[in-house]
Amino acid sequence: GAVVSQHPSWVICKSGTSVKIECRSLDFQATTMFWYRQFPKQSLMLMATSNEGSKATYEQGVEKDKFLINHASLTLSTLTVTSAHPEDSSFYICSASKGQDGADTQYFGPGTRLTVL
Amino acid sequence: GNSVTQMEGPVTLSEEAFLTINCTYTATGYPSLFWYVQYPGEGLQLLLKATKADDKGSNKGFEATYRKETTSFHLEKGSVQVSDSAVYFCALRDGGYNKLIFGAGTRLAVHP
């Protein structure tokens, strides 16, 4: 149990276009979902936290107008990279948690590799 | 601020060798500490955790002890297998917030 999927697993797009990445909890309801970004050989950096039905909370330095997060249901969150540029190329990882308190385990998706040409 | 530092990889070992991956942390308060593992093509999975000083987390032959005096949470396994080849991430969670801070990850390659 507690499986999280991401789609697509990889995407290549042209500079200036927008890309949407989906994160789904397949067998549980995810009250909270997290979006991370990982650069090569670096750690995962939390971008934002979202609770179902409310606005996402972005980490310092993350542009909320560039990285749009929608957590419309208890099983789906989407990250849209708007007007993507080559510097947005990265590995994006989502995770999902069953509760809202501080003790719940996060279950991670396999990640989406974005390449912006 | 809070941070996690873990040894750089890759770590290359022969099967049945002893494994240590070092992890140290900086945190205010009393964080919970975690080791996550990422197998090729899969998402991160929780390997083990410890929530207070002197706790030992263990799973699948791996273990790590929460050492407050040295701010460390080193991962160990007595005899590694080829199937243990993966990337290992040390992480902390500060206080009551479900927000994880990760180390850079250490790639382990085990050869037969």
Tab-separated table of C-alpha atoms in Angstrom:
chain	number	residue	atom	x	y	z
A	1	GLY	CA	0.000	0.000	0.000
A	2	ALA	CA	0.801	3.742	-0.058
A	3	VAL	CA	1.827	4.027	-3.687
A	4	VAL	CA	2.371	7.385	-5.345
A	5	SER	CA	2.647	7.788	-9.101
A	6	GLN	CA	3.819	10.653	-11.264
A	7	HIS	CA	3.077	11.417	-14.873
A	8	PRO	CA	4.884	11.880	-17.105
A	9	SER	CA	8.117	10.226	-16.032
A	10	TRP	CA	10.017	12.480	-18.380
A	11	VAL	CA	9.186	15.418	-20.611
A	12	ILE	CA	11.047	17.587	-23.081
A	13	CYS	CA	9.612	20.951	-23.996
A	14	LYS	CA	10.558	24.126	-25.789
A	15	SER	CA	11.493	27.284	-23.933
A	16	GLY	CA	8.449	29.445	-23.210
A	17	THR	CA	5.927	26.635	-23.058
A	18	SER	CA	4.147	25.343	-19.960
A	19	VAL	CA	4.380	21.819	-18.615
A	20	LYS	CA	2.021	20.059	-16.217
A	21	ILE	CA	3.160	17.222	-13.959
A	22	GLU	CA	0.643	15.046	-12.141
A	23	CYS	CA	1.086	13.352	-8.790
A	24	ARG	CA	-1.431	10.724	-7.700
A	25	SER	CA	-1.853	8.697	-4.536
A	26	LEU	CA	-3.125	5.369	-5.867
A	27	ASP	CA	-4.378	3.578	-2.779
A	28	PHE	CA	-4.834	6.186	-0.089
A	29	GLN	CA	-6.183	9.668	0.410
A	30	ALA	CA	-3.449	12.262	0.589
A	31	THR	CA	-4.402	15.184	2.759
A	32	THR	CA	-1.021	16.781	2.204
A	33	MET	CA	1.226	16.650	-0.850
A	34	PHE	CA	4.727	18.003	-1.264
A	35	TRP	CA	6.700	19.011	-4.328
A	36	TYR	CA	10.484	18.752	-4.405
A	37	ARG	CA	13.122	19.641	-6.930
A	38	GLN	CA	16.401	17.769	-7.256
A	39	PHE	CA	19.436	18.955	-9.168
A	40	PRO	CA	22.076	16.439	-10.260
A	41	LYS	CA	24.087	15.118	-7.349
A	42	GLN	CA	22.248	17.410	-4.943
A	43	SER	CA	19.635	16.881	-2.311
A	44	LEU	CA	15.889	17.190	-2.702
A	45	MET	CA	14.762	20.763	-2.073
A	46	LEU	CA	11.206	21.300	-0.905
A	47	MET	CA	9.374	23.691	-3.214
A	48	ALA	CA	5.909	23.773	-1.719
A	49	THR	CA	3.404	22.029	0.515
A	50	SER	CA	-0.235	21.716	-0.445
A	51	ASN	CA	-3.307	20.623	1.433
A	52	GLU	CA	-6.379	19.476	-0.425
A	53	GLY	CA	-8.722	22.338	-1.158
A	54	SER	CA	-6.428	25.140	-0.050
A	55	LYS	CA	-3.640	27.204	-1.524
A	56	ALA	CA	-0.138	25.811	-1.533
A	57	THR	CA	2.514	27.115	0.833
A	58	TYR	CA	5.697	27.890	-1.064
A	59	GLU	CA	9.206	27.784	0.346
A	60	GLN	CA	11.298	30.911	0.364
A	61	GLY	CA	12.749	31.671	-3.045
A	62	VAL	CA	10.215	29.602	-5.011
A	63	GLU	CA	8.161	31.672	-7.448
A	64	LYS	CA	4.527	30.773	-6.935
A	65	ASP	CA	3.485	32.337	-10.231
A	66	LYS	CA	5.975	30.191	-12.090
A	67	PHE	CA	5.312	26.933	-10.296
A	68	LEU	CA	1.538	26.601	-10.044
A	69	ILE	CA	0.315	23.908	-7.696
A	70	ASN	CA	-3.238	22.611	-7.605
A	71	HIS	CA	-4.375	20.018	-5.066
A	72	ALA	CA	-7.930	19.625	-6.249
A	73	SER	CA	-8.705	16.235	-4.760
A	74	LEU	CA	-7.443	13.873	-2.086
A	75	THR	CA	-5.657	11.780	-4.695
A	76	LEU	CA	-4.297	14.296	-7.182
A	77	SER	CA	-1.944	17.244	-7.132
A	78	THR	CA	-0.511	18.972	-10.182
A	79	LEU	CA	2.556	21.124	-10.676
A	80	THR	CA	2.571	23.392	-13.713
A	81	VAL	CA	5.844	24.969	-14.736
A	82	THR	CA	4.776	28.084	-16.624
A	83	SER	CA	6.866	29.671	-19.368
A	84	ALA	CA	9.595	27.129	-18.816
A	85	HIS	CA	13.226	28.029	-19.444
A	86	PRO	CA	16.363	25.881	-19.597
A	87	GLU	CA	17.205	26.711	-15.979
A	88	ASP	CA	13.949	24.994	-14.955
A	89	SER	CA	15.320	21.701	-16.237
A	90	SER	CA	15.430	19.412	-13.234
A	91	PHE	CA	14.030	16.322	-11.575
A	92	TYR	CA	10.708	17.038	-9.878
A	93	ILE	CA	9.506	14.688	-7.147
A	94	CYS	CA	6.230	14.669	-5.275
A	95	SER	CA	5.311	13.013	-2.020
A	96	ALA	CA	2.031	12.454	-0.245
A	97	SER	CA	1.070	12.191	3.382
A	98	LYS	CA	-2.114	10.818	4.851
A	99	GLY	CA	-2.490	13.369	7.610
A	100	GLN	CA	-1.900	16.967	8.422
A	101	ASP	CA	0.034	16.544	11.623
A	102	GLY	CA	3.772	16.338	11.949
A	103	ALA	CA	4.110	12.623	12.455
A	104	ASP	CA	2.956	11.131	9.174
A	105	THR	CA	5.254	9.339	6.793
A	106	GLN	CA	5.688	10.834	3.340
A	107	TYR	CA	5.331	8.448	0.399
A	108	PHE	CA	7.299	9.478	-2.656
A	109	GLY	CA	6.588	9.296	-6.348
A	110	PRO	CA	9.278	8.122	-8.786
A	111	GLY	CA	9.919	11.630	-10.098
A	112	THR	CA	9.582	13.480	-13.398
A	113	ARG	CA	12.584	14.612	-15.379
A	114	LEU	CA	11.960	17.902	-17.163
A	115	THR	CA	14.265	19.082	-19.930
A	116	VAL	CA	13.649	22.529	-21.398
A	117	LEU	CA	15.336	23.192	-24.722
B	1	GLY	CA	19.201	26.848	9.655
B	2	ASN	CA	18.638	23.124	9.634
B	3	SER	CA	20.820	21.023	7.376
B	4	VAL	CA	21.999	17.495	6.711
B	5	THR	CA	25.446	16.486	5.505
B	6	GLN	CA	26.199	12.999	4.277
B	7	MET	CA	29.274	11.434	2.804
B	8	GLU	CA	29.801	11.756	-0.898
B	9	GLY	CA	29.567	8.731	-3.067
B	10	PRO	CA	29.679	6.613	-4.869
B	11	VAL	CA	30.468	3.929	-2.360
B	12	THR	CA	31.529	0.721	-4.064
B	13	LEU	CA	31.629	-2.507	-2.062
B	14	SER	CA	31.858	-6.207	-2.640
B	15	GLU	CA	28.995	-8.402	-1.568
B	16	GLU	CA	29.033	-9.254	2.168
B	17	ALA	CA	31.200	-6.237	3.014
B	18	PHE	CA	30.399	-3.941	5.933
B	19	LEU	CA	28.675	-0.678	5.066
B	20	THR	CA	28.816	2.686	6.784
B	21	ILE	CA	27.342	5.853	5.310
B	22	ASN	CA	28.002	8.870	7.483
B	23	CYS	CA	25.337	11.477	8.192
B	24	THR	CA	25.550	14.524	10.433
B	25	TYR	CA	22.968	17.182	11.004
B	26	THR	CA	22.464	20.710	12.239
B	27	ALA	CA	19.130	21.530	13.785
B	28	THR	CA	17.403	23.663	16.350
B	29	GLY	CA	15.283	21.748	18.759
B	30	TYR	CA	14.948	17.999	18.653
B	31	PRO	CA	14.471	16.672	15.143
B	32	SER	CA	13.404	13.242	14.001
B	33	LEU	CA	15.949	11.556	11.752
B	34	PHE	CA	15.379	9.330	8.737
B	35	TRP	CA	17.112	7.249	6.140
B	36	TYR	CA	15.397	6.926	2.776
B	37	VAL	CA	16.451	4.619	-0.052
B	38	GLN	CA	15.837	5.092	-3.761
B	39	TYR	CA	16.174	2.042	-5.982
B	40	PRO	CA	16.676	2.616	-9.717
B	41	GLY	CA	13.516	3.873	-11.367
B	42	GLU	CA	11.548	4.036	-8.117
B	43	GLY	CA	10.511	6.675	-5.616
B	44	LEU	CA	12.179	7.235	-2.275
B	45	GLN	CA	11.170	4.717	0.378
B	46	LEU	CA	11.502	5.119	4.099
B	47	LEU	CA	14.191	2.714	5.289
B	48	LEU	CA	14.315	3.545	8.996
B	49	LYS	CA	13.829	6.358	11.450
B	50	ALA	CA	14.564	7.503	14.982
B	51	THR	CA	12.640	10.138	16.845
B	52	LYS	CA	14.777	10.858	19.903
B	53	ALA	CA	18.315	10.685	21.187
B	54	ASP	CA	19.807	7.183	21.595
B	55	ASP	CA	16.990	5.595	19.599
B	56	LYS	CA	18.117	2.978	17.103
B	57	GLY	CA	16.183	2.574	13.889
B	58	SER	CA	16.513	-0.717	12.038
B	59	ASN	CA	15.085	-2.406	8.961
B	60	LYS	CA	16.239	-5.021	6.432
B	61	GLY	CA	19.552	-5.449	8.255
B	62	PHE	CA	20.288	-1.721	8.209
B	63	GLU	CA	20.529	0.257	11.415
B	64	ALA	CA	21.300	3.779	12.570
B	65	THR	CA	21.538	5.293	16.049
B	66	TYR	CA	20.469	8.845	16.874
B	67	ARG	CA	23.543	10.384	18.518
B	68	LYS	CA	22.736	13.795	19.944
B	69	GLU	CA	26.227	14.377	21.340
B	70	THR	CA	27.810	14.027	17.910
B	71	THR	CA	24.720	15.144	15.932
B	72	SER	CA	25.038	12.046	13.801
B	73	PHE	CA	22.854	9.286	12.367
B	74	HIS	CA	25.235	6.997	10.513
B	75	LEU	CA	23.761	4.136	8.480
B	76	GLU	CA	25.322	0.687	8.887
B	77	LYS	CA	24.813	-2.820	7.572
B	78	GLY	CA	26.931	-5.772	8.483
B	79	SER	CA	26.807	-7.598	5.152
B	80	VAL	CA	25.587	-5.887	2.012
B	81	GLN	CA	23.989	-7.606	-0.958
B	82	VAL	CA	23.882	-6.690	-4.629
B	83	SER	CA	20.206	-5.843	-4.154
B	84	ASP	CA	21.195	-3.067	-1.730
B	85	SER	CA	22.608	-1.041	-4.629
B	86	ALA	CA	20.672	2.226	-4.515
B	87	VAL	CA	20.914	5.866	-3.473
B	88	TYR	CA	20.566	6.495	0.251
B	89	PHE	CA	19.315	9.804	1.634
B	90	CYS	CA	19.629	10.992	5.216
B	91	ALA	CA	16.933	13.447	6.301
B	92	LEU	CA	15.609	15.292	9.312
B	93	ARG	CA	12.215	16.598	10.276
B	94	ASP	CA	12.157	19.499	12.627
B	95	GLY	CA	9.717	19.576	15.498
B	96	GLY	CA	6.101	19.018	14.686
B	97	TYR	CA	6.273	20.057	11.049
B	98	ASN	CA	5.965	17.434	8.340
B	99	LYS	CA	8.770	19.064	6.392
B	100	LEU	CA	11.818	16.996	5.492
B	101	ILE	CA	15.327	18.331	4.924
B	102	PHE	CA	17.508	15.969	2.920
B	103	GLY	CA	21.177	15.335	2.527
B	104	ALA	CA	22.645	15.116	-0.972
B	105	GLY	CA	22.324	11.343	-1.180
B	106	THR	CA	24.993	8.639	-1.359
B	107	ARG	CA	25.049	6.151	-4.181
B	108	LEU	CA	25.946	2.598	-3.151
B	109	ALA	CA	27.070	0.048	-5.696
B	110	VAL	CA	27.534	-3.528	-4.509
B	111	HIS	CA	29.355	-5.966	-6.762
B	112	PRO	CA	29.156	-9.752	-6.589
